[in-house]
PDB file of C-alpha atoms in Angstrom:
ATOM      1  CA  UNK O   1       0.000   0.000   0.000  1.00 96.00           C
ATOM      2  CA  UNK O   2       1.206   3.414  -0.341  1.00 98.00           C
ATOM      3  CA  UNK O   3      -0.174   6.646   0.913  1.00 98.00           C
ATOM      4  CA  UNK O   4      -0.627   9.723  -0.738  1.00 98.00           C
ATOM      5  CA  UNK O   5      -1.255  13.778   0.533  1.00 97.00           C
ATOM      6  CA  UNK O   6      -4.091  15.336  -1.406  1.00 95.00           C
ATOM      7  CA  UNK O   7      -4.781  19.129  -0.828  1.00 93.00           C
ATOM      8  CA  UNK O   8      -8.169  19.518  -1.768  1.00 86.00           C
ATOM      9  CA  UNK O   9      -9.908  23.105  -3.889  1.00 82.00           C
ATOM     10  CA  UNK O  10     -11.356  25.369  -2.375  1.00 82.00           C
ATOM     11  CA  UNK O  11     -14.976  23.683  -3.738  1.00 81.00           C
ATOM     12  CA  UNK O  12     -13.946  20.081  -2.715  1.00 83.00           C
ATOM     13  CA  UNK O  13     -12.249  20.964   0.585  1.00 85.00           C
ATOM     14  CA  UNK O  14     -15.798  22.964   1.934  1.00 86.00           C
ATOM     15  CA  UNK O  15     -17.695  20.142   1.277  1.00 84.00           C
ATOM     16  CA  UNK O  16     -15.463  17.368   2.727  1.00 84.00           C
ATOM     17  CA  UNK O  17     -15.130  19.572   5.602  1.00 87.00           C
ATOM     18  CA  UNK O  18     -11.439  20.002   5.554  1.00 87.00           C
ATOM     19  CA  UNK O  19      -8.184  21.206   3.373  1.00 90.00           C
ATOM     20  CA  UNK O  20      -6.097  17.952   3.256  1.00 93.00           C
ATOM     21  CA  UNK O  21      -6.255  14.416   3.154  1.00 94.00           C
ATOM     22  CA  UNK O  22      -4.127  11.634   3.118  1.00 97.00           C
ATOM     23  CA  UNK O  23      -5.402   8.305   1.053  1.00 97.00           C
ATOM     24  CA  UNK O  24      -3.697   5.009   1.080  1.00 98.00           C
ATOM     25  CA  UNK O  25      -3.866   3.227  -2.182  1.00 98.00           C
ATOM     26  CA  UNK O  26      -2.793   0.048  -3.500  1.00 98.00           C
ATOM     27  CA  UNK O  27       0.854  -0.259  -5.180  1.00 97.00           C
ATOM     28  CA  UNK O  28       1.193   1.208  -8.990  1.00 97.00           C
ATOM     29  CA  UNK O  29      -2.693   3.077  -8.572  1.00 98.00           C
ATOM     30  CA  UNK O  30      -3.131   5.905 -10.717  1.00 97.00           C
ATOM     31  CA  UNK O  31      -4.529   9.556 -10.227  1.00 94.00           C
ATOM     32  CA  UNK O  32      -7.377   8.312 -11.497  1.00 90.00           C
ATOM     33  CA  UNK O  33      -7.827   5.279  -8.703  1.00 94.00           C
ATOM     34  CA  UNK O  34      -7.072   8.097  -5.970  1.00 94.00           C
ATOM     35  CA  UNK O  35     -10.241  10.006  -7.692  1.00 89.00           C
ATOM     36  CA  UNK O  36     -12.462   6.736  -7.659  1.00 88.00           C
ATOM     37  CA  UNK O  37     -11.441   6.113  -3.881  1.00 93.00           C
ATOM     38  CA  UNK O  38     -11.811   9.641  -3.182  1.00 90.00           C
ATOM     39  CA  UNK O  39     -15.527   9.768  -4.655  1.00 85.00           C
ATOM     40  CA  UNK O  40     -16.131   6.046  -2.716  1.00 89.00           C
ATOM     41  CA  UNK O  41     -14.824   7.292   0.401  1.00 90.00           C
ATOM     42  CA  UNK O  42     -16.774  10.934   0.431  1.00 88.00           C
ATOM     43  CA  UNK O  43     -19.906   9.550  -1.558  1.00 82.00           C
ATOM     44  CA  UNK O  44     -22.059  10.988  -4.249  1.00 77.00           C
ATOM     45  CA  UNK O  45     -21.835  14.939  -3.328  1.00 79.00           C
ATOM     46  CA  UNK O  46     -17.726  14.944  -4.132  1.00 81.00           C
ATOM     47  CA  UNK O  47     -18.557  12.658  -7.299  1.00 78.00           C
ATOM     48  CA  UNK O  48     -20.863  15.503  -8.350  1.00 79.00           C
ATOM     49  CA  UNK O  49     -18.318  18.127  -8.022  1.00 81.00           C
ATOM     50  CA  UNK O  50     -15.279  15.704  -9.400  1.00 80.00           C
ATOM     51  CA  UNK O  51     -16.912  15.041 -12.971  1.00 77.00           C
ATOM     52  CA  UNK O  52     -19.382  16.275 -15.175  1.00 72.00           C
ATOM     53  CA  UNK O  53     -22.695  15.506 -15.030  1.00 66.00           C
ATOM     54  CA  UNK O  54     -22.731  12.427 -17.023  1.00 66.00           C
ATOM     55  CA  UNK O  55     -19.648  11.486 -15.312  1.00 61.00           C
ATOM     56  CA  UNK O  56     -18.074  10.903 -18.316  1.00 66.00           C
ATOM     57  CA  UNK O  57     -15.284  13.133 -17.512  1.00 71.00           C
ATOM     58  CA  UNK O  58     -13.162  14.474 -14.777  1.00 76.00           C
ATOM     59  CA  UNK O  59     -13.414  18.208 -14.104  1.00 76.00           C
ATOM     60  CA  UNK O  60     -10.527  19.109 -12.553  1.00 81.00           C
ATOM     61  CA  UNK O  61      -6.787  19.431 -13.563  1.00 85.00           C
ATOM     62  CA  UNK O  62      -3.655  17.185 -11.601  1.00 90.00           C
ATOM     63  CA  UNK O  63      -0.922  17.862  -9.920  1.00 94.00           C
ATOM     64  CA  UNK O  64       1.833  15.553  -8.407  1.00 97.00           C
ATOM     65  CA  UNK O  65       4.398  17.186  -6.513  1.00 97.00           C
ATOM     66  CA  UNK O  66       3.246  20.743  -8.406  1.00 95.00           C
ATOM     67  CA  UNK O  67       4.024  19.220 -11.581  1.00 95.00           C
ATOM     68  CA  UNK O  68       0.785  19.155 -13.997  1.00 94.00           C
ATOM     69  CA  UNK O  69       0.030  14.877 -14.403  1.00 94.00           C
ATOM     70  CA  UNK O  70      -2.685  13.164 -16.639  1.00 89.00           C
ATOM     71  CA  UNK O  71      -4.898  11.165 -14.813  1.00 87.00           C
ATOM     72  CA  UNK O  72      -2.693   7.941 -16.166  1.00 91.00           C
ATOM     73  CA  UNK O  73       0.014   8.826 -14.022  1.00 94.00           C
ATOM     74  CA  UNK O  74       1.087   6.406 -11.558  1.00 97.00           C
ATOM     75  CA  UNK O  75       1.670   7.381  -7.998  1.00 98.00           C
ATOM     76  CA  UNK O  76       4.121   6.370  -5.239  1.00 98.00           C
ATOM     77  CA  UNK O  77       4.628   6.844  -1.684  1.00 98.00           C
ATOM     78  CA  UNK O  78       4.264  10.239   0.194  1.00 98.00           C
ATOM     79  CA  UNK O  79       3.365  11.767  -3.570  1.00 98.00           C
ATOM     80  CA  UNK O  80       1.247  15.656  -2.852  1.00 98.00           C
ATOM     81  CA  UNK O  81      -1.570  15.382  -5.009  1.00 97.00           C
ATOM     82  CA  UNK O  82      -3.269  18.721  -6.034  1.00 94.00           C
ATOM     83  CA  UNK O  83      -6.707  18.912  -8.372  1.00 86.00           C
ATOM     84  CA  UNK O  84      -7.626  22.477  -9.437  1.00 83.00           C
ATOM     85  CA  UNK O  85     -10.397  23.453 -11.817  1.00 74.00           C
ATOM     86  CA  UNK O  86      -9.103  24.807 -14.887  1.00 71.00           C
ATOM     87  CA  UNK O  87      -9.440  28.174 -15.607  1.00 64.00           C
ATOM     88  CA  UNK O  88     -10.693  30.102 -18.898  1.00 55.00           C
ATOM     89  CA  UNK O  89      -9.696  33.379 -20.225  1.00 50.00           C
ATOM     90  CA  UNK O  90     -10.307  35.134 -23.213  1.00 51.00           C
TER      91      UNK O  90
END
């Protein structure tokens, strides 16, 4: 198992209730596993805010150790995991 440090947005974090979190995982689990166990662990009301509405998609952008990851990326022990909602400009 490993264990990973997530600091959660400013959305997610308000509606788990705090700012960080610390998930353990299986060996060779992806972002996208943390996301799944995330969403199993805090339920339908972070799944809603996690992907779109078809849950098709993930909303939010990755970061491992402040480097931008796809969701493919696997993770390893003590990894800081950051998701932020992209942002638009124009």
């Amino acid at each position: 198992m490993i264990t990973v440090k997530v600091k959660l947005s400013a959305t997610l974090g308000q509606e788990i209730g705090v700012s960080k979190i610390e998930v353990s995982l299986p060996e060779k689990s992806s972002i996208m596993d943390l996301v799944h166990e995330i969403s199993r662990l805090y339920g339908d009301r972070v799944d809603k805010i996690l992907f779109d509405a078809r849950r098709r998609s993930f909303k939010f952008v990755s970061f491992v150790n402040r480097s931008r990851r796809l969701t493919g990326e696997i993770l390893n022990d003590g990894d800081e995991v950051r998701f932020l909602l992209p942002t638009g400009g124009g």
